Structure formats: structure tokens, C-alpha cells
Amino acid sequence: MLNNQLNQIFKSSCFSLQLLSNSKSFHSPPAFHQWKFSVEKETELVKKIPSARDIINEDTINEFLLSTRHAAKDPQKVESILQAAKDRAFLKQFKSDEELQTEFIQGLTLEETATLLNVDETNHELMQKLFKTALEVKQRIYGNRIVLFTPLYVSNHCVGSCLYCGYRGENKDIPRTSLNTEELVAEVKAIEGMGHKRVMMLTGESPKYSFEQFLDAVKVVSKVKDGNGEIRRVNVEIPQLSISDFKRLKATDAVGTYVLFQETYHRKTFKKMHPYGNKGKYEERLLTMDRAMLSGVDDVGIGALFGLYDYRFEVMALLQHAQHLDKTYGAGPHTVSIPRIRPADCSETSAKPPYQVNDDEFRKLVAIIRLAVPYTGMILTTRETPEVRRDLLNLGISQMSAGSKVDIGSYKNNEPNNEHNHSMGQFTLYDHRPANIVIRDLLKNGYVPSWCTACYRLGRTGPKFMAIAKKGEIHNMCHPNSILTLAEYLIDYADPETKKLGWEVIEKEMEKITSKNKKIQTLKLLEEVKKGKRDLYF
């Protein structure tokens, strides 16, 4: 399949541009390269932001990766790290609440993480022990719940220079458009018809689609209701914002998590992959989450695009970034995303990633991140095949997209995802199953699909959320909420086969609620759902 995709790229009219991609003049900035999606007005708050070099220390990362190579070959050393990770996640090493101040005390240190990253992934015995520990930690924190969402692209206009992206400005083959209000409402209704309650809204960076337009779109999405359908949580993945614009985003009272990938934390590679434009400013992008926290947007999601640089370096940098956020603001990242590069139109880099991550390496890094940052939500998208996605559910993934489309306006048109056609989207998808099939598959494999959105609406965000999660208590709220949202889905959207499976799962999950009072309350709310009430939660 990959060879077919590469052939399509090389045959496309834009391939001639790829031959010039190493030319300095080819990447000369357009006239509008100084334009900014977001302008800073909070001059005093900006002074509180640290230096990027105090957050990501490449020398420290490289030293740990070098110094732990020998320890990674010692099974006893590796097993001791795995046991420590499990004990910390299960709160077995703490004597007081003071020792629970940071979630990373309960995860891995940089040195421990480097050791695990250096373990040979062909060592089947050690890999199985790593995977087993990751699953135990995940079940301790998240149980068998899988939060579902779908992406919603509102504009693909972009002036970015990202060499790996189909939406970048140099790609003249792709039709550019933005959804107007009528089109946006139609897309949201189609998404609601799939049963989704969460969306991830995305846009490119371009003068043709302003931040003001995006704010208006957020407000529209949050208000669209079609029957029992509604979007209860809008997460956003948009270009880096200023503190002043983060405040405007928060003022919509509709946004849950702000997500932004550093793409690669390796400075030299970052510059190479983003030759010009605002995104090419490493420090400004890295410090975006600091600006978010200072503005009051305290649920943030970080991530790296695996394949641009050594995956071991990227995992270490993700941990450094997470530790910085926790130490400075009292809350680590709400989510960590781990996408792999996939082929994109007019992108030789995406077709031939400089540091391709194979499936074995990918499984290993997912399990290690789960142990390193045990209380973060780990997101997996439809970039991966159904088979890989099933595997990774057992290694740490707690959130996943379902029924995703990355072409503008494709939900309303119900356009099928063509696994060999990436010319209209940002990148190629590898899981083309409709949402209902993904949901049924989760149920068959013993998972509870969840559309819970209670935390951010009850103010359980940032440090408040972490205060609950660090003690392993969030499951007591999320588990019954997942049962209630699953019941909603079964009644409103499920086919007969899925309904039968789903109610069997709900019956089993009710037996897992150990608190007599919580079980009684959940049963009462479940009866209310059956009578037609919606959006009930703890």
C-alpha cells in the first residue's frame, strides 16, 4: 500500500517541486510571511515566561540517552524500573499528601525513561514485561474506558512551510476553502449523527482565515443541536496564540483543551522542517503552553510528530516539557498525542520520513510514555491501522478518534475515505472504518466507549483535575459517566447488534462500581437516560 502511495506522489504534478526542495531560493519566504495569526497585547504577563532553553535541554537528553545504554542491557535494572513505575502509579511509595504534589513523582525520571528507551525492542521478554506494566498502570488510572472524538477542519488555507504537510502553502494542487456558517452547521449535524459529543477543531494559518473567524466558528459548533445530538466539548488544535488571544478563546466558554504539537523538539530539525513563517520560530512555538497557562487556559495538550527525528529524543523532550508545565503551573499536560508521519500530497518528507518509526518502536514508545506520565490522556488517531490501534489500547492509549475525515466538508457529503487518496486532506488515514464499527469493535474487545465531558464543565481542569487524578480518584467519576454516555449512544444511534453488545457491557460495568452509594446514584441516572433525559453526569 505504501509503495502505491509513493508512486502517486512521484507521479503528481507537484513532484517537480520536490526536486527543488533542497534549494534555498525555493524556500524563500512569501511577501506576507510577517503576518501573524495572533498578536500579543499582554506585555507584562509575557515577562513571566521562561526561556525555551530552560525547558528543553538537548545536552541533558543526549547525556542520559548515552549514559544509560549499558543499563538498558541489564534485565534486572530494567525490571526494577518497571516495578518502580507500577508502585508509583499505584501510590505504594508515598507516605503523605505532600509527596503527591507532582504527578511525575508517580511516573518516571528522565534517567529511567532513557534506560527504557534504550532497551532493544527485539528483546521479546523485556518488551512483554514493559507492555504488561503499561497496561496495569493504564487500567489503574483509566480502567477500560476509551474517550472518543473526531476532528473538524474548518479551513485549509495555510501559509505554513511545513515540509511534511499537505496543507502547506507551497502545495498548489490542493483546493483551498473555509467553511461558512451554513456549511459548518451541516458538518456538525453530520458529526452529531455519528453519536459524537467531542470534536477537535483545526485550521491552518492564513490571512484568509482569521482568529476572529475561528472564534465565531467555535461558538457556532458549541450551539448546534440536532435531536439529541450536541457537541459538549470543543477541543482546538490551531496555530500558536498570544496570551491576549488565549483569553479571548477562554471567554467563549466553549473550549476544553488547547492542543499544539511541537512537531519535533530537536532545534536543528525543527528549523529544517519549517524553513520560514511563524511556525518556524522554535521558541515562540514551545512557549505557547506557558502563554496558555498564564491566560487561564489550563487544559493543554502536547505532542510530537514521530518520524522527523530520533523517537527516543522526542519522548525525552516530551517528558521535559511535561515536567516544566507541572513544576511551573501545577498541572502537566492534559493530553499527549503521538502521531506518526503519514504520506501527504506534494510532500517528499512525509513519503520518506527521515527517522521512520516502525511498529515495534511505536509500541515501545507508547508504553514508555504511559509509565513516564501516567495520568495524562494519550491520544491515537486514524493515522494508524485498525490492527495497530487495537494493540496500542493495551499499551496506554486512553483517547482515540473515530470515523475521522480530514477533507474540508467531507462529513456532510459522507465521502468515503479512500486509503490511496491523500490529495485532498492534510495527510493519509489508515483506519477508514465508520464510527459505529469502531465503537462496536471496542465493545467486542471489552472496552467502554466514552463521550464524557463532565470535568471541564464542572471546573475540574488544570491543577484541580490533577489534584484528583494524582491520587487515582478520577476513575470514580469517569467510570459511571462513561456508562451514562454509552447508554445515550445505544438509545440514540446504535444499530441492533451494537445495542445488544452495549447493554451487556453496561451490565458488567455496573458490577465494577464498588461504592454502594455511587452504584445507586448511577442506576437512578441510568433510568433517567432511558426515559429520555440527556447529559447527566457526576
Coordinates of C-alpha atoms in Angstrom, one line a residue:
M1 CA 0.0 0.0 0.0
L2 CA 2.8 2.4 0.9
N3 CA 4.5 1.8 -2.5
N4 CA 1.3 2.7 -4.3
Q5 CA 1.1 5.9 -2.2
L6 CA 4.7 6.8 -3.0
N7 CA 4.1 6.2 -6.7
Q8 CA 1.1 8.6 -6.7
I9 CA 3.2 11.3 -5.0
F10 CA 6.0 10.9 -7.6
K11 CA 3.6 11.0 -10.5
S12 CA 1.7 14.1 -9.3
S13 CA 2.3 17.4 -10.9
C14 CA 3.9 18.8 -7.7
F15 CA 6.7 16.2 -7.7
S16 CA 8.8 18.5 -9.8
L17 CA 8.7 20.9 -6.9
Q18 CA 10.2 18.3 -4.7
L19 CA 13.3 18.2 -6.8
L20 CA 13.9 21.8 -5.8
S21 CA 13.0 21.3 -2.1
N22 CA 16.7 21.5 -1.0
S23 CA 17.2 24.8 -2.8
K24 CA 17.5 27.8 -0.6
S25 CA 15.7 30.0 -3.0
F26 CA 12.8 27.5 -3.2
H27 CA 12.0 28.2 0.4
S28 CA 12.3 32.0 0.3
P29 CA 9.5 33.5 2.4
P30 CA 6.4 34.9 0.6
A31 CA 5.7 38.6 0.9
F32 CA 3.2 38.0 3.7
H33 CA 5.5 35.9 5.9
Q34 CA 5.4 38.6 8.6
W35 CA 1.7 38.2 9.0
K36 CA 0.7 36.7 12.4
F37 CA -2.4 34.7 13.3
S38 CA -2.3 36.1 16.8
V39 CA -0.7 39.3 18.1
E40 CA 0.4 39.8 21.7
K41 CA -1.0 42.6 23.8
E42 CA -0.2 41.3 27.3
T43 CA 3.2 42.9 27.6
E44 CA 3.6 42.4 31.3
L45 CA 2.5 38.8 31.5
V46 CA 4.9 37.9 28.8
K47 CA 7.8 38.8 31.1
K48 CA 6.8 35.8 33.3
I49 CA 7.6 33.3 30.5
P50 CA 10.9 31.4 30.9
S51 CA 13.5 30.8 28.3
A52 CA 12.9 27.8 26.0
R53 CA 16.4 26.5 26.8
D54 CA 15.3 26.2 30.4
I55 CA 12.5 23.8 29.3
I56 CA 14.1 21.6 26.6
N57 CA 17.8 20.9 27.4
E58 CA 19.2 18.9 24.5
D59 CA 22.5 18.3 26.2
T60 CA 20.7 16.6 29.2
I61 CA 18.7 14.5 26.9
N62 CA 21.7 13.3 24.9
E63 CA 23.7 12.6 28.0
F64 CA 21.0 10.4 29.5
L65 CA 20.5 8.5 26.3
L66 CA 24.2 7.9 26.0
S67 CA 24.9 7.1 29.7
T68 CA 22.0 4.5 30.1
R69 CA 22.9 2.3 27.1
H70 CA 24.6 -0.2 29.3
A71 CA 21.9 -0.3 32.0
A72 CA 19.3 -0.9 29.2
K73 CA 21.0 -4.3 28.6
D74 CA 20.6 -5.4 32.3
P75 CA 17.3 -7.2 32.7
Q76 CA 17.3 -6.7 36.5
K77 CA 17.8 -3.0 36.1
V78 CA 15.0 -2.7 33.6
E79 CA 12.7 -4.8 35.7
S80 CA 13.4 -2.6 38.8
I81 CA 12.4 0.5 36.8
L82 CA 9.2 -1.2 35.7
Q83 CA 8.4 -2.2 39.2
A84 CA 9.1 1.3 40.5
A85 CA 6.8 2.8 37.8
K86 CA 4.0 0.4 38.8
D87 CA 4.5 1.1 42.6
R88 CA 4.4 4.9 42.0
A89 CA 1.3 4.7 39.9
F90 CA -0.4 2.6 42.5
L91 CA 0.7 5.0 45.2
K92 CA 2.7 2.4 47.1
Q93 CA 5.8 4.6 47.6
F94 CA 4.2 7.6 49.3
K95 CA 3.7 8.4 53.0
S96 CA 1.9 11.7 52.8
D97 CA -0.1 14.0 50.5
E98 CA 3.0 16.2 50.3
E99 CA 4.7 13.5 48.3
L100 CA 1.8 13.6 45.9
Q101 CA 2.4 17.2 44.9
T102 CA 3.5 16.3 41.4
E103 CA 2.2 13.6 39.1
F104 CA 5.8 13.0 37.8
I105 CA 6.9 11.7 41.2
Q106 CA 4.5 8.9 40.3
G107 CA 5.9 8.4 36.8
L108 CA 9.5 8.0 35.6
T109 CA 12.6 10.2 35.9
L110 CA 14.5 11.3 32.8
E111 CA 17.2 8.7 33.5
E112 CA 14.7 5.9 33.9
T113 CA 12.9 6.9 30.8
A114 CA 16.2 7.0 28.8
T115 CA 17.0 3.5 30.1
L116 CA 13.7 2.0 28.9
L117 CA 14.1 3.8 25.5
N118 CA 17.4 2.2 25.0
V119 CA 16.1 -1.3 25.6
D120 CA 16.3 -3.3 22.4
E121 CA 12.7 -3.7 21.1
T122 CA 13.6 -7.1 19.7
N123 CA 14.1 -8.3 23.3
H124 CA 10.7 -10.1 23.4
E125 CA 10.9 -10.9 27.1
L126 CA 11.6 -7.4 28.3
M127 CA 9.1 -5.9 25.8
Q128 CA 6.4 -8.1 27.2
K129 CA 7.2 -7.0 30.7
L130 CA 7.1 -3.4 29.6
F131 CA 3.8 -3.8 27.9
K132 CA 2.3 -5.7 30.9
T133 CA 3.3 -2.9 33.2
A134 CA 2.0 -0.2 30.9
L135 CA -1.4 -2.0 30.7
E136 CA -1.6 -2.4 34.5
V137 CA -0.8 1.3 35.0
K138 CA -3.4 2.3 32.4
Q139 CA -6.1 0.2 34.0
R140 CA -5.3 1.6 37.4
I141 CA -5.8 5.1 36.2
Y142 CA -8.3 4.9 33.3
G143 CA -9.8 1.5 33.6
N144 CA -11.2 0.2 30.3
R145 CA -12.7 3.5 29.2
I146 CA -11.8 4.9 25.8
V147 CA -12.8 8.5 25.1
L148 CA -13.9 9.1 21.5
F149 CA -13.8 12.2 19.4
T150 CA -13.5 13.3 15.7
P151 CA -11.5 16.1 14.0
L152 CA -13.3 19.0 12.4
Y153 CA -11.3 21.0 9.9
V154 CA -12.8 24.5 9.3
S155 CA -10.3 25.9 6.9
N156 CA -7.3 24.5 4.9
H157 CA -5.9 27.9 3.9
C158 CA -2.3 28.0 5.1
V159 CA 0.9 29.9 4.5
G160 CA 3.0 27.5 6.6
S161 CA 6.1 26.0 5.2
C162 CA 6.0 22.6 7.0
L163 CA 7.7 20.1 4.7
Y164 CA 5.7 17.2 5.9
C165 CA 2.2 18.7 5.5
G166 CA -0.2 18.5 2.6
Y167 CA -1.8 21.9 3.6
R168 CA 1.5 23.9 3.4
G169 CA 1.4 27.0 1.3
E170 CA 3.7 25.7 -1.5
N171 CA 1.2 22.9 -2.4
K172 CA -0.8 24.5 -5.2
D173 CA -2.5 21.2 -6.2
I174 CA -5.0 21.2 -3.3
P175 CA -8.2 23.2 -3.5
R176 CA -8.4 25.8 -0.6
T177 CA -11.6 26.6 1.2
S178 CA -13.1 27.6 4.5
L179 CA -16.5 26.5 5.9
N180 CA -19.1 29.2 6.0
T181 CA -21.7 29.1 8.8
E182 CA -24.2 27.1 6.8
E183 CA -21.6 24.6 5.8
L184 CA -20.2 24.4 9.4
V185 CA -23.7 23.7 10.8
A186 CA -24.2 20.9 8.3
E187 CA -20.8 19.4 9.2
V188 CA -21.6 19.4 12.9
K189 CA -25.0 17.9 12.4
A190 CA -23.4 15.1 10.4
I191 CA -20.9 14.5 13.2
E192 CA -23.6 14.5 15.8
G193 CA -25.4 12.0 13.7
M194 CA -22.5 9.6 14.3
G195 CA -23.0 10.0 18.0
H196 CA -20.0 12.2 18.7
K197 CA -20.1 14.7 21.6
R198 CA -16.5 15.9 21.3
V199 CA -14.7 17.4 18.3
M200 CA -11.2 18.6 17.7
M201 CA -11.4 21.8 15.7
L202 CA -8.5 22.6 13.4
T203 CA -7.5 25.3 11.0
G204 CA -4.4 26.4 9.0
E205 CA -2.6 29.7 9.5
S206 CA -3.5 32.2 6.8
P207 CA -4.7 35.8 6.4
K208 CA -7.7 34.3 4.5
Y209 CA -9.0 32.8 7.8
S210 CA -8.5 34.9 10.9
F211 CA -8.6 34.1 14.6
E212 CA -11.8 36.1 14.8
Q213 CA -13.4 33.8 12.3
F214 CA -12.2 30.8 14.2
L215 CA -13.7 32.1 17.4
D216 CA -17.1 32.6 15.7
A217 CA -16.8 29.0 14.4
V218 CA -16.2 27.7 17.9
K219 CA -19.4 29.5 19.1
V220 CA -21.4 28.0 16.2
V221 CA -20.2 24.5 16.8
S222 CA -21.0 24.6 20.5
K223 CA -24.6 25.7 19.9
V224 CA -25.6 23.3 17.1
K225 CA -28.2 20.8 18.3
D226 CA -29.9 18.1 16.1
G227 CA -32.3 16.0 18.0
N228 CA -30.4 14.6 21.0
G229 CA -27.2 15.4 19.2
E230 CA -24.9 18.1 20.6
I231 CA -21.2 18.9 20.9
R232 CA -20.4 19.1 24.6
R233 CA -16.7 19.6 24.4
V234 CA -14.8 21.6 21.7
N235 CA -11.0 21.0 21.8
V236 CA -8.9 23.1 19.5
E237 CA -5.7 22.5 17.6
I238 CA -4.8 25.8 16.0
P239 CA -1.6 27.9 15.5
Q240 CA 0.2 29.3 18.5
L241 CA -1.7 32.1 20.3
S242 CA -0.7 35.1 22.3
I243 CA -1.8 35.5 25.9
S244 CA -4.4 38.1 24.9
D245 CA -5.9 35.8 22.3
F246 CA -5.9 32.8 24.7
K247 CA -8.0 34.9 27.0
R248 CA -10.4 35.5 24.1
L249 CA -10.5 31.8 23.4
K250 CA -11.3 31.1 27.1
A251 CA -14.0 33.7 27.1
T252 CA -16.0 31.7 24.6
D253 CA -16.8 29.3 27.5
A254 CA -16.9 26.5 24.9
V255 CA -13.3 25.3 24.7
G256 CA -12.0 22.3 26.6
T257 CA -8.3 21.6 25.7
Y258 CA -5.9 23.6 23.6
V259 CA -3.7 21.3 21.7
L260 CA -0.4 22.2 19.9
F261 CA 2.3 19.8 18.7
Q262 CA 5.9 21.0 18.8
E263 CA 6.2 18.6 15.9
T264 CA 9.9 18.0 16.7
Y265 CA 11.7 19.2 19.8
H266 CA 15.1 18.9 18.1
R267 CA 16.0 22.5 17.2
K268 CA 18.1 21.9 14.1
T269 CA 15.5 19.5 12.7
F270 CA 12.7 21.9 13.6
K271 CA 14.3 24.7 11.6
K272 CA 14.9 22.4 8.6
M273 CA 11.3 21.3 8.6
H274 CA 9.8 24.8 8.9
P275 CA 12.0 27.0 6.6
Y276 CA 10.1 30.2 7.1
G277 CA 6.9 31.6 8.7
N278 CA 5.7 31.9 12.2
K279 CA 5.7 28.2 12.8
G280 CA 9.4 28.2 12.1
K281 CA 10.1 30.1 15.3
Y282 CA 11.1 27.3 17.7
E283 CA 11.0 29.3 21.0
E284 CA 7.7 31.0 20.2
R285 CA 6.0 27.7 19.5
L286 CA 7.5 25.9 22.5
L287 CA 6.4 28.7 24.9
T288 CA 2.8 28.6 23.6
M289 CA 1.7 26.4 26.5
D290 CA 3.2 28.8 29.0
R291 CA 1.1 31.6 27.4
A292 CA -1.9 29.3 27.7
M293 CA -1.4 28.7 31.4
L294 CA -0.8 32.3 32.1
S295 CA -4.1 33.2 30.4
G296 CA -6.1 30.8 32.4
V297 CA -6.4 28.1 29.7
D298 CA -5.1 25.3 31.9
D299 CA -6.0 22.2 30.0
V300 CA -3.3 21.8 27.3
G301 CA -2.2 19.0 25.1
I302 CA 1.3 18.5 23.8
G303 CA 2.7 16.1 21.2
A304 CA 5.5 15.3 18.7
L305 CA 5.2 14.1 15.1
F306 CA 7.2 10.9 15.2
G307 CA 9.5 10.4 12.2
L308 CA 11.1 13.8 12.0
Y309 CA 13.9 13.0 14.4
D310 CA 15.0 10.1 16.7
Y311 CA 11.9 8.9 18.6
R312 CA 14.0 8.5 21.8
F313 CA 15.0 12.1 21.8
E314 CA 11.3 13.2 21.2
V315 CA 10.0 11.1 24.1
M316 CA 12.6 12.6 26.4
A317 CA 11.8 16.1 25.3
L318 CA 8.1 15.5 25.8
L319 CA 8.8 14.5 29.3
Q320 CA 10.9 17.6 29.9
H321 CA 8.1 19.7 28.6
A322 CA 5.6 18.0 30.8
Q323 CA 7.8 18.3 33.8
H324 CA 8.2 22.0 33.2
L325 CA 4.4 22.6 33.0
D326 CA 3.8 20.6 36.1
K327 CA 6.5 22.3 38.1
T328 CA 5.7 25.8 36.9
Y329 CA 1.9 25.8 36.8
G330 CA 0.8 22.8 39.0
A331 CA -0.6 20.8 36.1
G332 CA 1.1 18.7 33.5
P333 CA -0.4 18.2 30.0
H334 CA -4.0 17.0 29.9
T335 CA -3.2 15.0 26.9
V336 CA -0.1 13.8 24.9
S337 CA -0.5 12.9 21.2
I338 CA 1.8 10.5 19.4
P339 CA 1.1 10.8 15.7
R340 CA 3.4 9.2 13.1
I341 CA 4.2 10.9 9.8
R342 CA 1.9 9.7 7.0
P343 CA 2.1 10.4 3.3
A344 CA 0.7 13.8 2.3
D345 CA 0.2 15.4 -1.1
C346 CA 3.3 17.2 -2.5
S347 CA 5.5 16.2 0.4
E348 CA 8.5 14.0 -0.2
T349 CA 9.4 14.3 3.5
S350 CA 6.1 12.6 4.5
A351 CA 6.6 9.9 1.9
K352 CA 10.2 9.2 3.1
P353 CA 10.4 10.3 6.8
P354 CA 14.0 11.0 7.9
Y355 CA 13.5 8.9 11.1
Q356 CA 10.8 6.4 10.2
V357 CA 9.4 4.8 13.4
N358 CA 8.4 1.1 12.8
D359 CA 5.6 -0.6 14.6
D360 CA 7.8 -2.3 17.3
E361 CA 9.4 1.1 18.2
F362 CA 6.0 2.7 18.2
R363 CA 4.6 0.2 20.6
K364 CA 7.6 0.7 22.9
L365 CA 7.4 4.4 23.0
V366 CA 3.6 4.4 23.7
A367 CA 4.2 2.1 26.7
I368 CA 7.0 4.2 28.0
I369 CA 5.1 7.4 27.8
R370 CA 2.3 5.8 29.7
L371 CA 4.7 4.9 32.5
A372 CA 6.5 8.3 32.4
V373 CA 3.4 10.4 32.6
P374 CA 0.8 8.0 34.0
Y375 CA -2.1 10.5 34.4
T376 CA -2.1 12.1 31.0
G377 CA -4.6 11.2 28.4
M378 CA -2.9 9.6 25.5
I379 CA -4.4 10.2 22.1
L380 CA -4.3 8.0 19.0
T381 CA -5.8 9.0 15.7
T382 CA -6.9 7.3 12.5
R383 CA -3.3 7.7 11.1
E384 CA -2.8 4.2 12.4
T385 CA -4.4 0.9 11.1
P386 CA -7.2 -0.8 13.0
E387 CA -4.7 -3.5 14.0
V388 CA -2.2 -1.2 15.4
R389 CA -4.9 0.8 17.2
R390 CA -6.2 -2.3 18.9
D391 CA -2.7 -3.2 20.0
L392 CA -2.0 0.2 21.5
L393 CA -5.2 0.2 23.5
N394 CA -3.4 -2.3 25.6
L395 CA -0.3 -0.2 26.0
G396 CA -1.5 3.1 27.2
I397 CA -3.9 4.8 24.8
S398 CA -7.0 6.3 26.5
Q399 CA -8.5 8.5 23.8
M400 CA -9.0 7.9 20.1
S401 CA -10.6 9.4 17.0
A402 CA -13.4 7.5 15.2
G403 CA -14.9 8.0 11.7
S404 CA -12.4 10.8 11.0
K405 CA -12.3 12.8 7.8
V406 CA -9.5 15.3 7.1
D407 CA -11.0 16.9 4.0
I408 CA -12.9 20.1 4.4
G409 CA -16.7 19.5 4.3
S410 CA -16.5 15.7 3.9
Y411 CA -18.7 14.7 6.8
K412 CA -21.8 16.3 5.3
N413 CA -21.1 14.8 1.9
N414 CA -20.4 11.4 3.6
E415 CA -17.4 10.9 1.3
P416 CA -15.7 7.6 1.9
N417 CA -12.1 7.7 3.0
N418 CA -10.0 6.3 0.1
E419 CA -6.9 4.7 1.6
H420 CA -5.0 5.5 -1.6
N421 CA -6.1 9.1 -1.9
H422 CA -4.5 11.8 0.2
S423 CA -4.5 14.6 -2.3
M424 CA -7.4 16.5 -0.6
G425 CA -6.5 16.1 3.1
Q426 CA -3.7 17.1 5.4
F427 CA -2.3 13.5 5.4
T428 CA -3.3 9.9 4.7
L429 CA -5.6 8.0 7.0
Y430 CA -5.1 4.3 7.7
D431 CA -8.3 3.5 9.7
H432 CA -11.2 4.0 7.4
R433 CA -13.9 2.4 9.5
P434 CA -17.1 4.3 10.2
A435 CA -17.5 5.4 13.8
N436 CA -20.2 2.8 14.6
I437 CA -17.9 0.0 13.5
V438 CA -15.1 1.4 15.7
I439 CA -17.5 1.6 18.7
R440 CA -18.7 -2.0 18.1
D441 CA -15.1 -3.2 17.9
L442 CA -14.3 -1.5 21.2
L443 CA -17.3 -3.2 22.9
K444 CA -16.4 -6.6 21.5
N445 CA -12.9 -6.2 22.9
G446 CA -14.1 -5.3 26.4
Y447 CA -13.7 -1.5 26.3
V448 CA -16.2 1.1 27.3
P449 CA -16.6 3.8 24.6
S450 CA -17.0 7.1 26.5
W451 CA -18.2 10.6 25.4
C452 CA -18.0 12.0 28.9
T453 CA -17.4 15.8 29.0
A454 CA -18.2 16.5 32.7
C455 CA -14.8 17.6 34.0
Y456 CA -14.3 20.9 32.2
R457 CA -18.0 21.9 32.6
L458 CA -17.7 21.3 36.4
G459 CA -14.4 23.2 36.6
R460 CA -12.2 20.1 37.0
T461 CA -9.4 21.4 34.8
G462 CA -5.7 22.1 35.2
P463 CA -4.5 21.8 38.8
K464 CA -8.0 20.9 40.1
F465 CA -8.1 17.9 37.7
M466 CA -4.6 16.9 38.6
A467 CA -5.3 17.0 42.3
I468 CA -7.9 14.3 41.7
A469 CA -6.0 12.4 39.1
K470 CA -2.7 12.2 41.0
K471 CA -4.5 10.3 43.8
G472 CA -6.1 7.9 41.3
E473 CA -9.6 9.1 42.1
I474 CA -10.7 10.4 38.7
H475 CA -11.9 6.9 37.8
N476 CA -14.6 7.1 40.4
M477 CA -16.2 9.9 38.4
C478 CA -15.3 9.0 34.9
H479 CA -16.4 5.3 35.1
P480 CA -20.1 6.0 35.9
N481 CA -20.1 8.9 33.5
S482 CA -18.8 6.6 30.7
I483 CA -21.7 4.2 31.4
L484 CA -24.2 7.0 31.1
T485 CA -22.8 8.4 27.8
L486 CA -22.7 4.8 26.4
A487 CA -26.4 4.4 27.3
E488 CA -27.2 7.6 25.5
Y489 CA -25.4 6.4 22.4
L490 CA -27.1 3.0 22.4
I491 CA -30.5 4.5 22.6
D492 CA -30.0 7.3 20.1
Y493 CA -27.6 6.0 17.5
A494 CA -26.7 2.3 17.8
D495 CA -27.7 -0.5 15.4
P496 CA -29.3 -3.6 16.9
E497 CA -26.1 -5.6 17.1
T498 CA -24.2 -2.8 18.9
K499 CA -27.2 -2.2 21.2
K500 CA -27.1 -5.8 22.4
L501 CA -23.3 -5.7 22.9
G502 CA -23.5 -2.3 24.6
W503 CA -26.2 -3.2 27.2
E504 CA -24.3 -6.3 28.1
V505 CA -21.2 -4.2 28.7
I506 CA -23.1 -1.7 30.8
E507 CA -24.4 -4.6 33.0
K508 CA -20.9 -5.8 33.6
E509 CA -19.5 -2.4 34.3
M510 CA -22.2 -1.6 36.8
E511 CA -20.9 -4.6 38.8
K512 CA -17.5 -3.0 39.0
I513 CA -18.8 0.1 40.9
T514 CA -17.7 -0.8 44.4
S515 CA -19.3 2.1 46.2
K516 CA -22.9 1.2 47.1
N517 CA -24.0 4.8 47.1
K518 CA -22.3 5.5 43.8
K519 CA -23.9 2.5 42.2
I520 CA -27.4 3.5 43.5
Q521 CA -26.9 7.0 42.1
T522 CA -25.7 5.7 38.7
L523 CA -28.6 3.3 38.4
K524 CA -31.0 6.2 39.1
L525 CA -29.4 8.4 36.4
L526 CA -29.3 5.4 34.0
E527 CA -33.1 5.1 34.4
E528 CA -33.4 8.8 33.7
V529 CA -31.4 8.3 30.5
K530 CA -33.7 5.5 29.4
K531 CA -36.7 7.9 30.0
G532 CA -35.2 10.4 27.6
K533 CA -33.1 12.7 29.7
R534 CA -29.6 13.6 28.5
D535 CA -26.3 15.0 29.6
L536 CA -26.4 13.6 33.2
Y537 CA -23.1 13.3 35.0
F538 CA -21.2 13.3 38.2

